[in-house]
């Protein structure tokens, strides 16, 4: 089938990237032609990793996936979507606890830009409890996060502790 390539945007903080995110990215690849992972540049939040570090981690991890690209954005997501010419937002949905926040965001984005649709994808069960917040907390308190994040993220976290 020819026609314009279907581009989806997977936005988030990715502070840091974990295997649940990577699983969602891999689930997108059979569905969309191209995927843009969009890292929010949020001056209000105090992230552990800078936007540049988060983009670099994503680049390293996703290097073998030719149809995935990574960019940062600031401002409204729907404006970014217009700039890159995408109409589909992908969000991961883990448990009921994610639902309220995701539902509000999806409907607000629809109100702002009715042409944009949000698609929810469920990660593999073994990642259904994994979040960036918990990964950071467990690591900082000395627990193991092997298997929950890509190996380069463990390295980067070790670097933060040493710094
Ligand atoms: O990984 P996160 O922190 O849950 O991702 C949240 C994100 C980046 C998708 C959301 O905060 C966002 O889109 N921010 C951009 C600003 C915006 O468009 N706000 C209105 C959304 S309803």
PDB file of C-alpha atoms and ligand atoms in Angstrom:
ATOM      1  CA  UNK A   1       0.000   0.000   0.000  1.00  0.00           C
ATOM      2  CA  UNK A   2       1.436   3.413  -0.936  1.00  0.00           C
ATOM      3  CA  UNK A   3       0.555   6.887   0.374  1.00  0.00           C
ATOM      4  CA  UNK A   4       1.966   9.064   3.105  1.00  0.00           C
ATOM      5  CA  UNK A   5       3.959   7.307   5.758  1.00  0.00           C
ATOM      6  CA  UNK A   6       2.144   6.896   9.057  1.00  0.00           C
ATOM      7  CA  UNK A   7       4.125   8.716  11.717  1.00  0.00           C
ATOM      8  CA  UNK A   8       3.262   8.322  15.391  1.00  0.00           C
ATOM      9  CA  UNK A   9       4.679  10.357  18.261  1.00  0.00           C
ATOM     10  CA  UNK A  10       5.519   8.692  21.589  1.00  0.00           C
ATOM     11  CA  UNK A  11       5.933  11.579  24.047  1.00  0.00           C
ATOM     12  CA  UNK A  12       7.145  11.451  27.617  1.00  0.00           C
ATOM     13  CA  UNK A  13       9.663  12.517  30.207  1.00  0.00           C
ATOM     14  CA  UNK A  14      11.806   9.360  29.900  1.00  0.00           C
ATOM     15  CA  UNK A  15      13.701  10.247  33.098  1.00  0.00           C
ATOM     16  CA  UNK A  16      15.087   7.666  32.635  1.00  0.00           C
ATOM     17  CA  UNK A  17      14.089   5.315  29.826  1.00  0.00           C
ATOM     18  CA  UNK A  18      13.024   1.885  31.116  1.00  0.00           C
ATOM     19  CA  UNK A  19      12.185  -1.434  29.489  1.00  0.00           C
ATOM     20  CA  UNK A  20       8.450  -0.741  29.581  1.00  0.00           C
ATOM     21  CA  UNK A  21       9.100   2.241  27.275  1.00  0.00           C
ATOM     22  CA  UNK A  22      11.271   0.131  24.968  1.00  0.00           C
ATOM     23  CA  UNK A  23       8.555  -2.531  24.857  1.00  0.00           C
ATOM     24  CA  UNK A  24       5.959   0.055  23.790  1.00  0.00           C
ATOM     25  CA  UNK A  25       8.331   1.367  21.092  1.00  0.00           C
ATOM     26  CA  UNK A  26       8.776  -2.151  19.717  1.00  0.00           C
ATOM     27  CA  UNK A  27       5.027  -2.725  19.726  1.00  0.00           C
ATOM     28  CA  UNK A  28       4.570   0.422  17.618  1.00  0.00           C
ATOM     29  CA  UNK A  29       6.872  -0.688  14.825  1.00  0.00           C
ATOM     30  CA  UNK A  30       4.515  -3.198  13.136  1.00  0.00           C
ATOM     31  CA  UNK A  31       1.669  -0.657  13.309  1.00  0.00           C
ATOM     32  CA  UNK A  32       3.281   2.610  12.200  1.00  0.00           C
ATOM     33  CA  UNK A  33       5.765   3.358   9.426  1.00  0.00           C
ATOM     34  CA  UNK A  34       7.786   5.733  11.578  1.00  0.00           C
ATOM     35  CA  UNK A  35       7.929   6.542  15.271  1.00  0.00           C
ATOM     36  CA  UNK A  36       9.182   9.748  16.817  1.00  0.00           C
ATOM     37  CA  UNK A  37      10.069   9.495  20.494  1.00  0.00           C
ATOM     38  CA  UNK A  38       9.558  13.004  21.873  1.00  0.00           C
ATOM     39  CA  UNK A  39      11.258  13.997  25.121  1.00  0.00           C
ATOM     40  CA  UNK A  40       9.560  16.825  26.996  1.00  0.00           C
ATOM     41  CA  UNK A  41      11.772  19.758  27.879  1.00  0.00           C
ATOM     42  CA  UNK A  42      10.070  20.804  31.102  1.00  0.00           C
ATOM     43  CA  UNK A  43      11.753  23.625  32.983  1.00  0.00           C
ATOM     44  CA  UNK A  44       9.443  23.217  35.998  1.00  0.00           C
ATOM     45  CA  UNK A  45      10.317  19.617  36.820  1.00  0.00           C
ATOM     46  CA  UNK A  46      13.662  18.761  38.397  1.00  0.00           C
ATOM     47  CA  UNK A  47      14.765  15.788  36.302  1.00  0.00           C
ATOM     48  CA  UNK A  48      17.631  13.474  37.255  1.00  0.00           C
ATOM     49  CA  UNK A  49      18.883  13.424  33.661  1.00  0.00           C
ATOM     50  CA  UNK A  50      19.076  16.517  31.455  1.00  0.00           C
ATOM     51  CA  UNK A  51      17.083  16.478  28.218  1.00  0.00           C
ATOM     52  CA  UNK A  52      20.348  16.046  26.314  1.00  0.00           C
ATOM     53  CA  UNK A  53      21.269  12.993  28.432  1.00  0.00           C
ATOM     54  CA  UNK A  54      17.807  11.478  27.992  1.00  0.00           C
ATOM     55  CA  UNK A  55      17.914  11.975  24.219  1.00  0.00           C
ATOM     56  CA  UNK A  56      21.394  10.439  24.129  1.00  0.00           C
ATOM     57  CA  UNK A  57      20.248   7.391  26.141  1.00  0.00           C
ATOM     58  CA  UNK A  58      17.346   6.934  23.723  1.00  0.00           C
ATOM     59  CA  UNK A  59      19.655   7.261  20.702  1.00  0.00           C
ATOM     60  CA  UNK A  60      22.052   4.665  22.129  1.00  0.00           C
ATOM     61  CA  UNK A  61      19.318   2.219  23.048  1.00  0.00           C
ATOM     62  CA  UNK A  62      17.346   2.567  19.834  1.00  0.00           C
ATOM     63  CA  UNK A  63      20.315   2.717  17.454  1.00  0.00           C
ATOM     64  CA  UNK A  64      19.320  -0.493  15.673  1.00  0.00           C
ATOM     65  CA  UNK A  65      15.753   0.616  14.989  1.00  0.00           C
ATOM     66  CA  UNK A  66      15.885   2.459  11.675  1.00  0.00           C
ATOM     67  CA  UNK A  67      12.293   3.723  11.705  1.00  0.00           C
ATOM     68  CA  UNK A  68      12.568   5.338  15.136  1.00  0.00           C
ATOM     69  CA  UNK A  69      13.891   8.845  15.683  1.00  0.00           C
ATOM     70  CA  UNK A  70      14.280  10.896  18.835  1.00  0.00           C
ATOM     71  CA  UNK A  71      13.713  14.612  19.400  1.00  0.00           C
ATOM     72  CA  UNK A  72      13.027  16.911  22.322  1.00  0.00           C
ATOM     73  CA  UNK A  73      10.173  19.381  22.437  1.00  0.00           C
ATOM     74  CA  UNK A  74       8.818  22.157  24.602  1.00  0.00           C
ATOM     75  CA  UNK A  75       5.426  23.809  24.673  1.00  0.00           C
ATOM     76  CA  UNK A  76       2.206  22.048  23.779  1.00  0.00           C
ATOM     77  CA  UNK A  77       2.452  18.525  22.461  1.00  0.00           C
ATOM     78  CA  UNK A  78      -0.266  19.182  19.874  1.00  0.00           C
ATOM     79  CA  UNK A  79       1.776  22.092  18.439  1.00  0.00           C
ATOM     80  CA  UNK A  80       4.808  19.824  18.191  1.00  0.00           C
ATOM     81  CA  UNK A  81       2.623  17.229  16.442  1.00  0.00           C
ATOM     82  CA  UNK A  82       1.674  19.866  13.852  1.00  0.00           C
ATOM     83  CA  UNK A  83       5.297  20.817  13.316  1.00  0.00           C
ATOM     84  CA  UNK A  84       6.305  17.215  12.586  1.00  0.00           C
ATOM     85  CA  UNK A  85       3.140  16.357  10.644  1.00  0.00           C
ATOM     86  CA  UNK A  86       1.792  13.607  12.918  1.00  0.00           C
ATOM     87  CA  UNK A  87      -1.781  12.920  14.045  1.00  0.00           C
ATOM     88  CA  UNK A  88      -1.250   9.968  16.378  1.00  0.00           C
ATOM     89  CA  UNK A  89      -0.013  10.120  19.952  1.00  0.00           C
ATOM     90  CA  UNK A  90       1.066   6.825  21.526  1.00  0.00           C
ATOM     91  CA  UNK A  91       0.920   6.402  25.285  1.00  0.00           C
ATOM     92  CA  UNK A  92       1.635   3.332  27.387  1.00  0.00           C
ATOM     93  CA  UNK A  93      -1.067   2.262  29.809  1.00  0.00           C
ATOM     94  CA  UNK A  94       0.047   0.092  32.697  1.00  0.00           C
ATOM     95  CA  UNK A  95      -2.683  -0.178  35.260  1.00  0.00           C
ATOM     96  CA  UNK A  96      -5.882   1.428  36.361  1.00  0.00           C
ATOM     97  CA  UNK A  97      -3.828   4.000  38.247  1.00  0.00           C
ATOM     98  CA  UNK A  98      -2.556   5.433  34.941  1.00  0.00           C
ATOM     99  CA  UNK A  99      -6.021   5.794  33.553  1.00  0.00           C
ATOM    100  CA  UNK A 100      -7.267   9.058  35.115  1.00  0.00           C
ATOM    101  CA  UNK A 101      -4.194  11.047  34.104  1.00  0.00           C
ATOM    102  CA  UNK A 102      -4.070   9.548  30.616  1.00  0.00           C
ATOM    103  CA  UNK A 103      -7.800  10.033  30.053  1.00  0.00           C
ATOM    104  CA  UNK A 104      -7.555  13.704  31.039  1.00  0.00           C
ATOM    105  CA  UNK A 105      -4.545  14.295  28.800  1.00  0.00           C
ATOM    106  CA  UNK A 106      -6.077  12.514  25.816  1.00  0.00           C
ATOM    107  CA  UNK A 107      -9.304  14.496  26.051  1.00  0.00           C
ATOM    108  CA  UNK A 108      -7.502  17.803  26.617  1.00  0.00           C
ATOM    109  CA  UNK A 109      -5.327  17.142  23.584  1.00  0.00           C
ATOM    110  CA  UNK A 110      -8.442  16.263  21.583  1.00  0.00           C
ATOM    111  CA  UNK A 111     -10.060  19.522  22.650  1.00  0.00           C
ATOM    112  CA  UNK A 112      -6.952  21.453  21.629  1.00  0.00           C
ATOM    113  CA  UNK A 113      -6.587  19.595  18.330  1.00  0.00           C
ATOM    114  CA  UNK A 114      -9.556  17.394  17.330  1.00  0.00           C
ATOM    115  CA  UNK A 115      -7.606  15.875  14.423  1.00  0.00           C
ATOM    116  CA  UNK A 116      -5.143  14.240  16.801  1.00  0.00           C
ATOM    117  CA  UNK A 117      -5.934  10.806  18.191  1.00  0.00           C
ATOM    118  CA  UNK A 118      -4.316   9.173  21.222  1.00  0.00           C
ATOM    119  CA  UNK A 119      -3.645   5.452  21.046  1.00  0.00           C
ATOM    120  CA  UNK A 120      -2.950   3.450  24.217  1.00  0.00           C
ATOM    121  CA  UNK A 121      -0.733   0.408  24.250  1.00  0.00           C
ATOM    122  CA  UNK A 122      -0.181  -2.058  27.069  1.00  0.00           C
ATOM    123  CA  UNK A 123       3.394  -3.092  27.854  1.00  0.00           C
ATOM    124  CA  UNK A 124       4.386  -6.683  28.496  1.00  0.00           C
ATOM    125  CA  UNK A 125       3.010  -7.847  31.879  1.00  0.00           C
ATOM    126  CA  UNK A 126       6.487  -8.130  33.372  1.00  0.00           C
ATOM    127  CA  UNK A 127       6.912  -4.369  32.978  1.00  0.00           C
ATOM    128  CA  UNK A 128       3.426  -3.397  34.120  1.00  0.00           C
ATOM    129  CA  UNK A 129       4.681  -2.120  37.477  1.00  0.00           C
ATOM    130  CA  UNK A 130       7.854  -0.442  36.203  1.00  0.00           C
ATOM    131  CA  UNK A 131       8.031   3.353  36.273  1.00  0.00           C
ATOM    132  CA  UNK A 132      10.901   5.823  35.938  1.00  0.00           C
ATOM    133  CA  UNK A 133      10.164   7.111  39.436  1.00  0.00           C
ATOM    134  CA  UNK A 134      10.458   3.660  41.050  1.00  0.00           C
ATOM    135  CA  UNK A 135      13.528   2.751  39.010  1.00  0.00           C
ATOM    136  CA  UNK A 136      15.313   5.860  40.316  1.00  0.00           C
ATOM    137  CA  UNK A 137      14.169   5.274  43.887  1.00  0.00           C
ATOM    138  CA  UNK A 138      15.183   1.605  43.982  1.00  0.00           C
ATOM    139  CA  UNK A 139      18.562   2.331  42.392  1.00  0.00           C
ATOM    140  CA  UNK A 140      19.348   5.257  44.685  1.00  0.00           C
ATOM    141  CA  UNK A 141      18.521   3.105  47.732  1.00  0.00           C
ATOM    142  CA  UNK A 142      20.838   0.339  46.572  1.00  0.00           C
ATOM    143  CA  UNK A 143      18.350  -2.110  45.059  1.00  0.00           C
ATOM    144  CA  UNK A 144      18.886  -3.905  41.774  1.00  0.00           C
ATOM    145  CA  UNK A 145      17.185  -2.692  38.614  1.00  0.00           C
ATOM    146  CA  UNK A 146      18.852  -5.157  36.237  1.00  0.00           C
ATOM    147  CA  UNK A 147      16.359  -6.313  33.641  1.00  0.00           C
ATOM    148  CA  UNK A 148      14.111  -3.312  34.213  1.00  0.00           C
ATOM    149  CA  UNK A 149      16.140  -0.771  32.232  1.00  0.00           C
ATOM    150  CA  UNK A 150      18.539  -0.995  29.268  1.00  0.00           C
ATOM    151  CA  UNK A 151      22.163  -1.616  30.370  1.00  0.00           C
ATOM    152  CA  UNK A 152      23.271   1.907  29.379  1.00  0.00           C
ATOM    153  CA  UNK A 153      20.752   3.353  31.860  1.00  0.00           C
ATOM    154  CA  UNK A 154      22.320   1.351  34.716  1.00  0.00           C
ATOM    155  CA  UNK A 155      25.689   2.752  33.684  1.00  0.00           C
ATOM    156  CA  UNK A 156      24.355   6.319  33.571  1.00  0.00           C
ATOM    157  CA  UNK A 157      22.718   5.919  36.979  1.00  0.00           C
ATOM    158  CA  UNK A 158      26.015   4.663  38.417  1.00  0.00           C
ATOM    159  CA  UNK A 159      27.620   7.770  36.932  1.00  0.00           C
ATOM    160  CA  UNK A 160      25.108   9.995  38.711  1.00  0.00           C
ATOM    161  CA  UNK A 161      25.867   8.333  42.055  1.00  0.00           C
ATOM    162  CA  UNK A 162      29.628   8.749  41.507  1.00  0.00           C
ATOM    163  CA  UNK A 163      29.227  12.420  40.499  1.00  0.00           C
TER     164      UNK A 163
HETATM  165  O1  LIG B   1       6.192  10.656  30.803  1.00  0.00           O
HETATM  166  P1  LIG B   1       5.184  11.673  31.235  1.00  0.00           P
HETATM  167  O2  LIG B   1       5.830  12.666  32.177  1.00  0.00           O
HETATM  168  O3  LIG B   1       3.942  11.047  31.807  1.00  0.00           O
HETATM  169  O4  LIG B   1       4.751  12.476  29.904  1.00  0.00           O
HETATM  170  C1  LIG B   1       3.855  13.545  29.972  1.00  0.00           C
HETATM  171  C2  LIG B   1       3.786  14.317  28.638  1.00  0.00           C
HETATM  172  C3  LIG B   1       5.171  14.754  28.213  1.00  0.00           C
HETATM  173  C4  LIG B   1       3.190  13.439  27.573  1.00  0.00           C
HETATM  174  C5  LIG B   1       2.862  15.550  28.886  1.00  0.00           C
HETATM  175  O5  LIG B   1       3.258  16.218  30.039  1.00  0.00           O
HETATM  176  C6  LIG B   1       2.883  16.552  27.740  1.00  0.00           C
HETATM  177  O6  LIG B   1       2.446  16.259  26.653  1.00  0.00           O
HETATM  178  N1  LIG B   1       3.419  17.754  27.998  1.00  0.00           N
HETATM  179  C7  LIG B   1       3.546  18.804  27.011  1.00  0.00           C
HETATM  180  C8  LIG B   1       2.717  20.023  27.376  1.00  0.00           C
HETATM  181  C9  LIG B   1       1.275  19.822  26.957  1.00  0.00           C
HETATM  182  O7  LIG B   1       0.966  19.628  25.797  1.00  0.00           O
HETATM  183  N2  LIG B   1       0.384  19.853  27.966  1.00  0.00           N
HETATM  184  C10 LIG B   1      -1.026  19.594  27.765  1.00  0.00           C
HETATM  185  C11 LIG B   1      -1.253  18.091  27.675  1.00  0.00           C
HETATM  186  S1  LIG B   1      -2.873  17.696  28.007  1.00  0.00           S
END
